Structures are given as C-alpha cells and as structure tokens.
Coordinates of C-alpha atoms and ligand atoms in Angstrom, one line a residue:
M1 CA -133.4 173.1 99.6
T2 CA -131.7 171.7 96.4
A3 CA -133.9 170.5 93.6
T4 CA -133.9 167.0 92.2
I5 CA -132.3 167.1 88.8
I6 CA -134.7 165.6 86.3
D7 CA -132.5 163.4 84.2
G8 CA -133.9 163.7 80.7
K9 CA -131.3 161.5 79.1
A10 CA -132.1 158.5 81.5
F11 CA -135.9 159.0 81.1
A12 CA -135.6 159.2 77.4
Q13 CA -133.8 155.8 77.5
T14 CA -136.7 154.5 79.4
V15 CA -139.2 155.7 76.8
R16 CA -137.1 154.4 74.2
D17 CA -136.8 150.9 75.9
G18 CA -140.7 150.9 76.0
V19 CA -140.9 151.8 72.3
A20 CA -138.4 148.9 71.5
R21 CA -140.7 146.5 73.5
D22 CA -143.8 147.9 71.6
V23 CA -142.0 147.4 68.2
A24 CA -141.0 143.7 69.1
T25 CA -144.6 143.2 70.1
L26 CA -146.0 144.5 66.9
A27 CA -143.5 142.2 65.0
T28 CA -144.3 139.0 66.8
T29 CA -148.1 139.4 67.3
H30 CA -149.0 141.4 64.1
G31 CA -146.1 141.0 61.6
I32 CA -145.8 144.8 61.5
K33 CA -142.6 146.9 61.5
P34 CA -143.3 150.6 62.1
G35 CA -141.6 152.8 59.5
L36 CA -140.4 156.5 60.0
A37 CA -139.5 158.6 57.1
V38 CA -137.4 161.7 57.7
V39 CA -137.0 164.3 54.9
I40 CA -134.4 167.0 55.2
V41 CA -134.0 169.8 52.7
G42 CA -130.6 171.6 52.5
H43 CA -127.4 171.5 54.5
D44 CA -128.3 173.2 57.8
P45 CA -125.5 171.5 60.1
A46 CA -127.8 171.6 63.3
S47 CA -130.7 169.9 61.5
Q48 CA -128.3 167.3 59.9
V49 CA -126.9 166.5 63.5
Y50 CA -130.6 166.1 64.6
V51 CA -131.8 164.0 61.6
R52 CA -128.8 161.6 61.9
N53 CA -129.6 161.1 65.5
K54 CA -133.2 160.4 64.5
V55 CA -132.0 157.8 62.0
R56 CA -129.9 156.0 64.4
Q57 CA -132.4 155.8 67.2
T58 CA -135.2 154.7 64.7
A59 CA -132.9 151.7 63.9
E60 CA -131.9 151.1 67.5
A61 CA -135.7 150.9 68.3
G62 CA -136.2 148.2 65.8
M63 CA -138.1 150.4 63.3
N64 CA -137.5 151.0 59.6
G65 CA -136.1 154.2 58.8
F66 CA -136.4 156.1 55.5
H67 CA -134.1 159.1 55.2
F68 CA -134.4 161.6 52.3
E69 CA -131.8 164.3 51.7
L70 CA -133.0 166.9 49.3
P71 CA -130.9 169.8 47.8
E72 CA -131.3 173.2 49.2
D73 CA -132.9 174.5 45.8
T74 CA -135.6 171.7 45.9
P75 CA -138.8 173.4 44.5
E76 CA -141.9 173.5 47.0
A77 CA -144.0 171.5 44.5
E78 CA -141.3 168.7 44.5
L79 CA -141.1 168.5 48.2
I80 CA -144.9 168.4 48.4
A81 CA -144.8 165.5 45.7
K82 CA -142.3 163.6 47.9
V83 CA -144.7 164.0 50.9
N84 CA -147.6 162.8 48.8
A85 CA -145.7 159.7 47.8
L86 CA -144.8 158.9 51.5
N87 CA -148.5 159.5 52.5
A88 CA -149.3 156.7 49.8
D89 CA -146.5 154.4 50.9
P90 CA -147.8 151.6 53.3
A91 CA -144.3 150.9 54.6
V92 CA -144.2 154.5 56.2
N93 CA -146.2 155.0 59.2
G94 CA -144.7 158.4 60.3
I95 CA -143.5 161.2 58.2
L96 CA -141.4 164.1 59.5
V97 CA -140.1 167.0 57.5
Q98 CA -137.2 168.6 59.2
L99 CA -137.9 172.3 60.0
P100 CA -136.7 175.1 59.3
L101 CA -137.2 174.7 55.5
P102 CA -135.3 177.0 53.0
K103 CA -137.0 180.4 52.7
H104 CA -138.5 179.7 49.2
I105 CA -140.6 176.9 50.7
D106 CA -143.8 177.6 52.6
E107 CA -143.6 175.5 55.8
S108 CA -147.4 175.4 56.4
A109 CA -148.0 174.1 52.9
V110 CA -145.6 171.2 53.4
V111 CA -146.8 170.3 56.9
G112 CA -150.4 170.7 55.6
A113 CA -149.6 168.2 52.9
I114 CA -148.6 165.4 55.3
A115 CA -151.4 163.0 56.0
P116 CA -152.6 163.8 59.6
E117 CA -152.6 160.3 60.7
K118 CA -148.7 160.0 59.7
D119 CA -147.9 163.5 61.1
V120 CA -145.7 162.1 64.0
D121 CA -144.3 165.7 64.6
G122 CA -148.1 166.7 65.6
L123 CA -147.8 170.0 63.8
H124 CA -150.7 169.6 61.0
V125 CA -153.8 171.8 61.8
V126 CA -156.0 168.7 62.2
N127 CA -153.7 167.5 64.9
A128 CA -153.5 171.0 66.6
G129 CA -157.3 171.2 66.3
L130 CA -157.8 167.8 67.9
L131 CA -155.4 168.9 70.8
A132 CA -157.3 171.8 71.4
S133 CA -160.6 170.1 71.2
S134 CA -161.4 166.4 71.9
G135 CA -157.8 165.1 71.9
G136 CA -156.9 161.9 70.2
G137 CA -154.5 163.4 67.4
M138 CA -150.8 163.2 67.1
V139 CA -149.2 165.3 70.0
P140 CA -146.0 167.4 69.2
C141 CA -142.9 165.6 70.5
T142 CA -141.2 168.3 72.7
P143 CA -144.5 169.2 74.4
L144 CA -145.3 165.4 74.9
G145 CA -141.8 165.0 76.4
C146 CA -142.4 167.9 78.9
I147 CA -145.7 166.4 79.9
L148 CA -144.3 162.7 80.5
M149 CA -141.3 164.1 82.5
L150 CA -143.9 166.1 84.7
K151 CA -146.0 163.2 85.2
D152 CA -143.1 161.1 86.1
T153 CA -141.9 163.6 88.4
L154 CA -145.2 164.6 90.2
G155 CA -147.7 162.0 89.5
N156 CA -151.0 163.5 89.3
L157 CA -150.9 167.1 88.0
T158 CA -154.7 167.9 88.9
G159 CA -155.1 171.3 90.4
K160 CA -151.5 172.4 90.0
K161 CA -151.0 176.1 88.9
A162 CA -149.0 175.9 85.7
L163 CA -147.3 178.7 83.9
V164 CA -146.2 178.2 80.3
I165 CA -143.7 180.9 79.2
G166 CA -144.0 181.1 75.4
R167 CA -146.8 180.6 73.0
S168 CA -145.4 179.2 69.8
I169 CA -147.3 176.5 67.9
L170 CA -144.3 174.2 68.3
V171 CA -143.9 174.3 72.1
G172 CA -145.9 176.8 74.2
K173 CA -149.4 176.4 72.8
P174 CA -149.5 172.6 72.9
V175 CA -147.8 172.3 76.3
A176 CA -150.6 174.5 77.6
Q177 CA -153.2 172.4 76.0
L178 CA -151.7 169.3 77.4
L179 CA -151.5 170.7 81.0
L180 CA -155.1 171.7 80.6
A181 CA -156.0 168.1 79.8
E182 CA -154.1 167.1 83.0
N183 CA -156.4 169.4 84.8
C184 CA -153.9 172.0 85.8
T185 CA -154.9 175.5 86.1
V186 CA -152.9 177.1 83.1
T187 CA -151.5 180.6 82.5
I188 CA -149.6 181.4 79.3
A189 CA -147.2 184.2 79.5
H190 CA -145.4 185.8 76.3
S191 CA -143.5 188.8 75.3
R192 CA -146.3 191.2 76.1
T193 CA -147.0 189.8 79.7
Q194 CA -146.8 192.4 82.4
D195 CA -144.8 191.3 85.5
L196 CA -143.6 187.8 84.6
A197 CA -141.8 187.6 88.0
S198 CA -145.1 187.5 89.8
E199 CA -146.6 185.0 87.4
V200 CA -143.5 182.7 87.9
A201 CA -143.9 183.2 91.7
A202 CA -147.6 181.9 91.8
A203 CA -146.9 178.8 89.8
D204 CA -146.4 175.3 91.0
I205 CA -145.1 174.2 87.6
V206 CA -143.0 176.5 85.3
V207 CA -142.6 175.5 81.6
A208 CA -140.2 178.0 80.1
A209 CA -140.0 177.9 76.2
V210 CA -138.8 181.3 75.2
G211 CA -135.3 181.2 73.7
I212 CA -133.7 183.9 75.7
P213 CA -130.7 182.6 77.9
E214 CA -131.5 182.5 81.7
M215 CA -134.2 185.2 81.3
V216 CA -136.5 183.4 84.2
K217 CA -134.6 184.4 87.5
G218 CA -134.1 181.7 90.2
G219 CA -135.3 184.1 92.7
W220 CA -138.8 184.3 91.1
I221 CA -139.5 180.6 91.4
K222 CA -141.9 179.6 94.0
P223 CA -140.1 177.4 96.7
G224 CA -141.0 173.7 96.0
A225 CA -142.0 174.3 92.3
T226 CA -141.2 172.1 89.5
V227 CA -139.3 173.7 86.4
I228 CA -139.2 172.4 83.1
D229 CA -136.6 174.3 80.9
V230 CA -137.3 173.8 77.2
G231 CA -134.8 176.5 76.0
I232 CA -131.6 175.7 74.3
N233 CA -129.3 178.8 74.1
R234 CA -125.6 178.9 73.1
V235 CA -123.7 181.6 75.0
P236 CA -120.0 182.5 75.2
A237 CA -118.1 180.6 77.8
P238 CA -114.6 182.5 78.0
E239 CA -113.8 180.3 81.1
R240 CA -113.6 177.2 78.8
G241 CA -111.1 179.2 76.6
E242 CA -111.1 181.6 73.8
G243 CA -114.1 181.5 71.4
K244 CA -115.6 178.5 73.5
T245 CA -119.3 178.3 74.0
R246 CA -121.8 176.4 76.3
L247 CA -125.6 175.6 76.3
V248 CA -127.9 177.2 78.8
G249 CA -131.6 177.1 79.3
D250 CA -134.2 180.0 79.6
V251 CA -133.9 179.6 83.4
E252 CA -131.1 180.8 85.6
F253 CA -130.3 177.3 86.7
A254 CA -128.1 177.7 89.8
T255 CA -130.4 180.0 91.6
A256 CA -133.5 178.1 90.4
E257 CA -132.0 174.8 91.6
A258 CA -131.7 176.3 95.1
R259 CA -135.6 177.1 95.3
A260 CA -137.4 174.5 93.2
D261 CA -138.3 171.0 94.1
A262 CA -137.3 169.5 90.7
I263 CA -135.7 171.0 87.6
T264 CA -134.6 169.9 84.3
P265 CA -130.9 170.8 83.3
V266 CA -129.7 172.2 80.0
P267 CA -128.4 170.1 78.2
G268 CA -129.8 166.7 79.3
G269 CA -133.3 167.7 80.2
V270 CA -136.1 168.2 77.6
G271 CA -133.8 167.9 74.6
P272 CA -133.2 164.1 74.7
M273 CA -137.0 163.5 75.2
T274 CA -137.9 165.0 71.9
I275 CA -136.5 162.1 69.6
A276 CA -137.8 159.5 72.2
C277 CA -141.3 161.0 71.9
L278 CA -140.9 160.9 68.0
L279 CA -140.2 157.2 68.2
K280 CA -143.2 156.8 70.5
N281 CA -145.4 158.8 68.2
T282 CA -144.4 156.6 65.4
V283 CA -145.5 153.5 67.2
T284 CA -148.8 155.3 68.2
A285 CA -149.5 156.1 64.6
T286 CA -148.7 152.6 63.5
C287 CA -151.1 151.2 66.0
K288 CA -153.9 153.6 65.0
Q289 CA -153.5 153.0 61.3
N290 CA -153.8 149.2 61.9
N291 CA -156.4 149.4 64.6
I292 CA -154.1 147.7 67.2
D293 CA -154.4 148.4 71.0
L294 CA -151.2 147.5 72.5
Ligands
NDP301 P1 -140.4 180.8 69.4 O1 -139.3 182.0 69.1 O2 -141.3 180.3 68.3 O3 -141.3 181.4 70.7 C1 -140.8 182.1 71.8 C2 -142.0 182.5 72.6 O4 -141.3 183.2 73.7 C3 -143.0 183.4 71.9 O5 -144.2 183.2 72.3 C4 -142.6 184.8 72.6 O6 -143.7 185.8 72.8 C5 -142.1 184.4 73.9 N1 -141.2 185.6 74.5 C6 -140.3 186.2 73.8 N2 -139.6 187.1 74.8 C7 -140.4 186.9 75.9 C8 -140.3 187.5 77.2 N3 -139.4 188.5 77.3 N4 -141.0 187.2 78.1 C9 -142.0 186.1 78.0 N5 -142.1 185.6 76.8 C10 -141.3 185.9 75.7 O7 -139.5 179.6 70.1 P2 -140.0 178.1 70.3 O8 -141.1 178.0 71.0 O9 -139.8 177.4 69.0 O10 -138.7 177.6 71.1 C11 -138.4 178.2 72.5 C12 -137.2 177.6 73.0 O11 -137.2 176.3 73.0 C13 -135.9 177.9 72.0 O12 -134.6 178.2 72.8 C14 -135.7 176.7 71.4 O13 -134.4 176.3 70.9 C15 -136.1 175.6 72.4 N6 -136.6 174.4 71.8 C16 -136.1 173.2 72.3 C17 -136.6 172.0 71.8 C18 -136.0 170.8 72.5 O14 -136.0 169.7 71.8 N7 -135.6 170.8 73.7 C19 -137.4 171.8 70.8 C20 -138.3 173.1 70.4 C21 -137.6 174.3 70.8 P3 -144.5 186.3 71.6 O15 -145.5 185.2 71.1 O16 -145.3 187.4 72.1 O17 -143.5 186.8 70.5

C-alpha cells in the first residue's frame, strides 16, 4: 500500500479561495473590508519571511494588511501600547504579534494584551479556555489547519482513535481539544510517555508535533492510519552538495508512506495551511465583531 499524499499547498489554496469569496461578500453586502495587523519585533530572518508571506497573502485575499516592524530593543511597555492602539482601531479586525519575541519581552503579557476577539492566532488564555470548554473562541491556526485537512481526508472523525504527539500550547494541546470536539478518542503523548511505539500502533490518526527529525518510525504506524506531520526540521543533506540542508518532518516519511492510508509531506503539508487559517480566522473575527453570519 502507498499512502495518498495530502497536498497541503493545494488545500491551502482552496481555503484561501473560500476566504477571498467571503471577503468579496462582506464588501458587497456589508461594505466591510477585514483588516489584519501583523507586528514583528526584531530581525529574525525566518520570522521576516513568514511575515512577508502573511502580508502578501492578506492582500491577495482582498483584505487590508497593516504591517509594523519594531526594533529589536523595543521595550515591552511600548509593544503593549502598540497592541492597545490596534485593539482600539476599528479598521483592525485581527492582530498577530509574530513569535518568538526578543528575550527581554514577556510573550504571555503581550499575547494577553490582545483583545480576545481580535486574537486571530488563538493564543490568548480566553480563547484557550473557550477551546477547552464550550468552544466558540478563536482557534490557533496550525491546529485548525490539521483538523481541516483531517476532515477533508476522512470526512467524519467520530470514534477514531487519535494520538497527538506533543503537548505545547501552540500545537499539541489545541489539536487534542479539536479532535475531542470531533468525537475522537484522544491520547496525548509527550517526552515522558512510555512506549510511544505502541501508542502509535494503536492510533487511526497520528498528529506529530514534536520537533525531532523523523522520530516517529514508519514501522510503528498502524496500516491504514492517517498521519499529519506538523514538525519542520532542517537536517544536513550532503547528497545535495556540501553544506546543503533539507526539511524533514517528525515522521519517517518513506517508511510511514508505505503503511499509512494518507500522510502529509514536509514541506508542503501542514505548513501552507497555517497562513490560510490565519486569513480564515480574520474573516471569522470580522464576522463575529459585526454580528454577521456568512
Ligand atoms: P514544542 O517544543 O513547544 O513542543 C514539543 C513537544 O514535543 C513537547 O510537548 C514535548 O514534550 C514533546 N516531545 C519532545 N520529545 C519527545 C519525545 N521523545 N517523545 C514524545 N514527545 C516528545 O514544539 P511546538 O509544539 O511549538 O512545535 C512542534 C513542531 O511543529 C516543531 O518542529 C515546529 O517547528 C513545528 N511547527 C510547525 C508549524 C507549521 O506551520 N507547520 C507551526 C508550529 C510548529 P514535553 O512537553 O514533555 O516537553
């Protein structure tokens, strides 16, 4: 058996097309143009690439994009003042502060300053609390992307045994909450889990969000399982030339592909979905703020 490769790039385009349609509807029927503000502090090259992509895709979806680049030594109070100004700006429906922030800034204080209804990254404790209780808040982008891909691949997830490897606030915990909301039977594994191999072998769905290259062995995968690989790891690739590198996931792709029914590649799987879901969340936030049911 060779698995179906879940094409995150194509699926992200489908999500972005839906967002562009919603943005057009908001403009024609309500005279509203969603606005997304992205704030970056410092000059981390990876973050800058990511932010540039966000700004470009925001414009392509027909939304207003507001981009703020603050110097590395920006005091925490100044950043929070910026967030407060964006909270009060009616043209801004979504706010994203690019993480990680420089070490002198307390990330939780900054994320906590974002108005929960504009927190399109879904990281505010109010939104995390809503996800863990009644639902209805903003959902973190990468976890939302994972669930959309799983539902697109499998349809109804009810009753599936799902294993989430990783318990971070950014990925693992929200993915587990979302799977639970889809009526999966959810197990969360982490660095202290005993016998990860047998946990993987029992799972119909595996979501790996660890950050260790190919640590989930293909031979562990239950035949017919669906595998979502969130990990993005850069490893040496001497076969491509001296000093060259390549990206791999947390799952040993070549061997997992031979056992799974469907699997996301790295790159080109979960990664492209993250920005698409950020745009989707911005439309969701705009609709909620204006009591619009699209
Ligand atoms: P964190 O480092 O915050 O969390 C990693 C998790 O993996 C922790 O819960 C840790 O457990 C667990 N872990 C570590 N070692 C093991 C092990 N041997 N067995 C089982 N679990 C283990 O990472 P993130 O959640 O932020 O990110 C995970 C990966 O996803 C990274 O590669 C990151 O680059 C990628 N990522 C990709 C995104 C995308 O857009 N595609 C977006 C966000 C992240 P413990 O809690 O016990 O320490």
